[in-house]
Amino acid sequence: MGYGIDIGSTAVKVVAVRRSLGGFKVTAAARRRVPRTGGDPKAGLQKAVVEALGGRNGGRTGVVGLSGRDINLQVMQQPAMKALNYRVMMGYELDQRRGGAGDVYLDYCTLREPDQFFPQYLSLIGIGKATYVDERIDLAARADVDVRDAVPNSFGLYAAYRNSYDVENGTVMLLDIGSENMDVAFVRGGR
């Protein structure tokens, strides 16, 4: 069993999931408001995380969701080329986006490989401020969660959809509305 943890500015949401034959099954969910503390706002976030997880989380694994102005997702295209050359080019793209800033995390994923209809690679580049990402991971780790990954909330939304529903024809929009941010994922044919 593991956790999906969304630490927002006004609320913390946690889902407990268990692997099943058909993928994953949600076994529990909790939402706690972040209490307004007169001093350190991180103390209120930490309290909400602990309450949402419950008293007996026992060091289970978890994934932390990321959202907001400190996370940037960019879609880009690369022309068709050998897979090795594509990976090298994406490495150059990440280095170029990092520039002189050493305080960011960068990664990419391939959304679509070239085929007869679309002759380009379609990639998604994720950029996150290291201080923001590290703070979110630390909040979950202090609540005795073994954090395995930190992903944009829209990816978590997509994973929940993919594991809970049958693939639908056409395009489906998934939307998570928070108090300060909205996370959107467009799903076409299950991808």
Coordinates of C-alpha atoms in Angstrom, one line a residue:
M1 CA 0.0 0.0 0.0
G2 CA 1.2 3.5 -0.7
Y3 CA 0.1 7.2 -0.7
G4 CA -0.5 9.9 -3.1
I5 CA 0.0 13.2 -1.3
D6 CA -1.1 16.7 -2.6
I7 CA 0.1 19.4 -0.4
G8 CA -1.7 22.7 -1.3
S9 CA -1.6 26.1 0.3
T10 CA -5.0 25.7 2.0
A11 CA -5.5 21.9 2.2
V12 CA -3.7 18.6 2.1
K13 CA -5.2 15.7 0.2
V14 CA -4.0 12.1 0.6
V15 CA -5.2 8.9 -1.1
A16 CA -4.1 5.4 0.0
V17 CA -3.8 3.0 -2.9
R18 CA -3.2 -0.8 -3.1
R19 CA -2.1 -2.7 -6.1
S20 CA -4.8 -5.1 -7.5
L21 CA -5.2 -7.4 -10.4
G22 CA -6.7 -4.6 -12.5
G23 CA -4.1 -1.9 -11.6
F24 CA -4.6 0.0 -8.4
K25 CA -7.5 0.4 -6.0
V26 CA -8.1 3.5 -3.8
T27 CA -8.5 2.2 -0.2
A28 CA -8.8 5.5 1.7
A29 CA -8.9 9.2 1.1
A30 CA -8.5 12.2 3.4
R31 CA -8.6 16.0 3.1
R32 CA -7.5 18.3 5.8
R33 CA -7.5 22.1 5.9
V34 CA -4.2 23.8 6.6
P35 CA -4.6 25.5 10.0
R36 CA -3.8 29.2 10.1
T37 CA -0.9 29.6 12.5
G38 CA 0.3 33.0 13.6
G39 CA 3.9 32.0 13.1
D40 CA 5.5 29.6 10.7
P41 CA 3.2 28.5 7.8
K42 CA 5.2 25.3 7.4
A43 CA 4.1 24.2 10.9
G44 CA 0.4 24.4 9.7
L45 CA 1.3 22.4 6.6
Q46 CA 3.1 19.7 8.6
K47 CA 0.2 19.4 11.0
A48 CA -2.3 18.9 8.1
V49 CA 0.0 16.3 6.4
V50 CA 0.2 14.3 9.7
E51 CA -3.6 14.5 10.2
A52 CA -4.4 13.5 6.7
L53 CA -2.1 10.5 6.8
G54 CA -3.5 9.3 10.1
G55 CA -1.6 8.1 13.1
R56 CA -0.5 4.7 11.9
N57 CA 1.0 5.3 8.5
G58 CA 4.0 3.0 9.4
G59 CA 6.6 4.4 7.0
R60 CA 4.7 3.4 3.8
T61 CA 5.8 4.6 0.4
G62 CA 4.4 7.7 -1.2
V63 CA 4.4 10.0 -4.2
V64 CA 4.2 13.8 -3.7
G65 CA 2.2 15.9 -6.1
L66 CA 3.6 19.2 -7.3
S67 CA 1.7 22.2 -8.6
G68 CA 1.9 26.0 -8.8
R69 CA 4.2 28.7 -10.1
D70 CA 7.3 26.9 -9.0
I71 CA 6.6 24.0 -11.5
N72 CA 6.8 24.6 -15.2
L73 CA 5.8 22.1 -17.9
Q74 CA 6.8 22.8 -21.5
V75 CA 5.8 20.8 -24.6
M76 CA 8.3 20.7 -27.5
Q77 CA 8.8 18.9 -30.8
Q78 CA 12.0 17.4 -32.1
P79 CA 12.4 16.1 -35.7
A80 CA 12.6 12.4 -36.4
M81 CA 16.1 11.0 -35.7
K82 CA 17.7 7.9 -34.2
A83 CA 16.7 7.3 -30.6
L84 CA 20.2 7.8 -29.3
N85 CA 20.5 11.2 -31.0
Y86 CA 17.1 12.2 -29.6
R87 CA 18.2 11.4 -26.1
V88 CA 21.4 13.4 -26.6
M89 CA 19.4 16.4 -28.0
M90 CA 17.0 16.3 -25.1
G91 CA 20.0 16.4 -22.8
Y92 CA 21.2 19.5 -24.5
E93 CA 17.7 21.0 -24.2
L94 CA 17.7 20.4 -20.4
D95 CA 21.2 21.9 -20.1
Q96 CA 20.1 25.0 -22.1
R97 CA 17.0 25.5 -19.9
R98 CA 19.0 25.1 -16.7
G99 CA 21.4 27.9 -17.9
G100 CA 23.3 29.2 -14.9
A101 CA 20.6 28.2 -12.4
G102 CA 21.7 25.3 -10.2
D103 CA 18.7 25.4 -8.0
V104 CA 16.2 23.6 -10.4
Y105 CA 15.2 20.1 -11.1
L106 CA 14.8 19.2 -14.8
D107 CA 13.5 16.1 -16.6
Y108 CA 11.6 15.1 -19.7
C109 CA 9.4 12.4 -21.0
T110 CA 8.5 11.4 -24.5
L111 CA 4.8 11.9 -25.2
R112 CA 4.8 10.6 -28.8
E113 CA 7.4 9.0 -31.1
P114 CA 7.5 9.8 -34.8
D115 CA 5.2 7.7 -37.0
Q116 CA 3.6 8.0 -40.4
F117 CA 1.1 10.6 -39.3
F118 CA 3.3 12.7 -37.0
P119 CA 7.0 12.8 -38.2
Q120 CA 8.3 14.4 -34.9
Y121 CA 9.0 13.5 -31.4
L122 CA 6.6 15.2 -28.9
S123 CA 8.2 15.7 -25.5
L124 CA 7.3 17.2 -22.2
I125 CA 9.9 19.0 -20.2
G126 CA 9.4 19.6 -16.5
I127 CA 11.2 22.3 -14.5
G128 CA 10.8 22.7 -10.8
K129 CA 12.5 25.0 -8.3
A130 CA 14.6 22.8 -6.0
T131 CA 13.6 24.6 -2.8
Y132 CA 9.9 24.1 -3.5
V133 CA 10.3 20.4 -4.5
D134 CA 12.6 19.6 -1.5
E135 CA 10.2 21.4 0.9
R136 CA 7.2 19.3 -0.3
I137 CA 9.2 16.0 -0.1
D138 CA 10.5 17.0 3.4
L139 CA 7.0 17.6 4.7
A140 CA 6.0 14.1 3.7
A141 CA 9.2 12.5 4.9
R142 CA 8.8 14.1 8.4
A143 CA 5.4 12.4 8.6
D144 CA 7.2 9.1 8.2
V145 CA 6.4 8.6 4.5
D146 CA 9.1 7.0 2.3
V147 CA 8.8 9.4 -0.6
R148 CA 9.6 7.6 -3.9
D149 CA 8.8 10.3 -6.4
A150 CA 7.5 13.9 -6.8
V151 CA 5.4 14.4 -9.9
P152 CA 3.2 17.2 -11.3
N153 CA -0.4 16.9 -10.0
S154 CA -1.7 16.6 -13.6
F155 CA 0.3 13.3 -13.9
G156 CA -1.2 12.0 -10.7
L157 CA -4.6 13.0 -12.0
Y158 CA -4.0 11.1 -15.2
A159 CA -2.7 8.0 -13.3
A160 CA -5.8 7.9 -11.2
Y161 CA -8.1 8.2 -14.2
R162 CA -6.2 5.6 -16.2
N163 CA -6.3 3.1 -13.3
S164 CA -10.0 3.7 -12.4
Y165 CA -11.8 3.9 -15.8
D166 CA -12.0 2.2 -19.1
V167 CA -10.3 3.9 -22.1
E168 CA -12.8 6.2 -23.7
N169 CA -13.0 7.3 -27.4
G170 CA -12.2 10.9 -28.2
T171 CA -10.6 13.3 -25.8
V172 CA -11.3 13.6 -22.1
M173 CA -10.3 16.6 -20.0
L174 CA -9.3 16.0 -16.4
L175 CA -9.4 19.0 -14.1
D176 CA -8.3 19.5 -10.4
I177 CA -9.4 22.9 -9.1
G178 CA -7.5 24.1 -6.1
S179 CA -7.7 27.4 -4.2
E180 CA -4.7 28.8 -6.1
N181 CA -4.0 26.4 -9.0
M182 CA -5.8 24.3 -11.5
D183 CA -4.2 21.2 -12.9
V184 CA -5.4 20.0 -16.3
A185 CA -4.7 16.8 -18.3
F186 CA -6.1 16.0 -21.7
V187 CA -6.4 12.3 -22.4
R188 CA -6.9 11.0 -25.9
G189 CA -7.4 7.2 -26.4
G190 CA -5.9 6.5 -22.9
R191 CA -2.7 8.5 -23.5

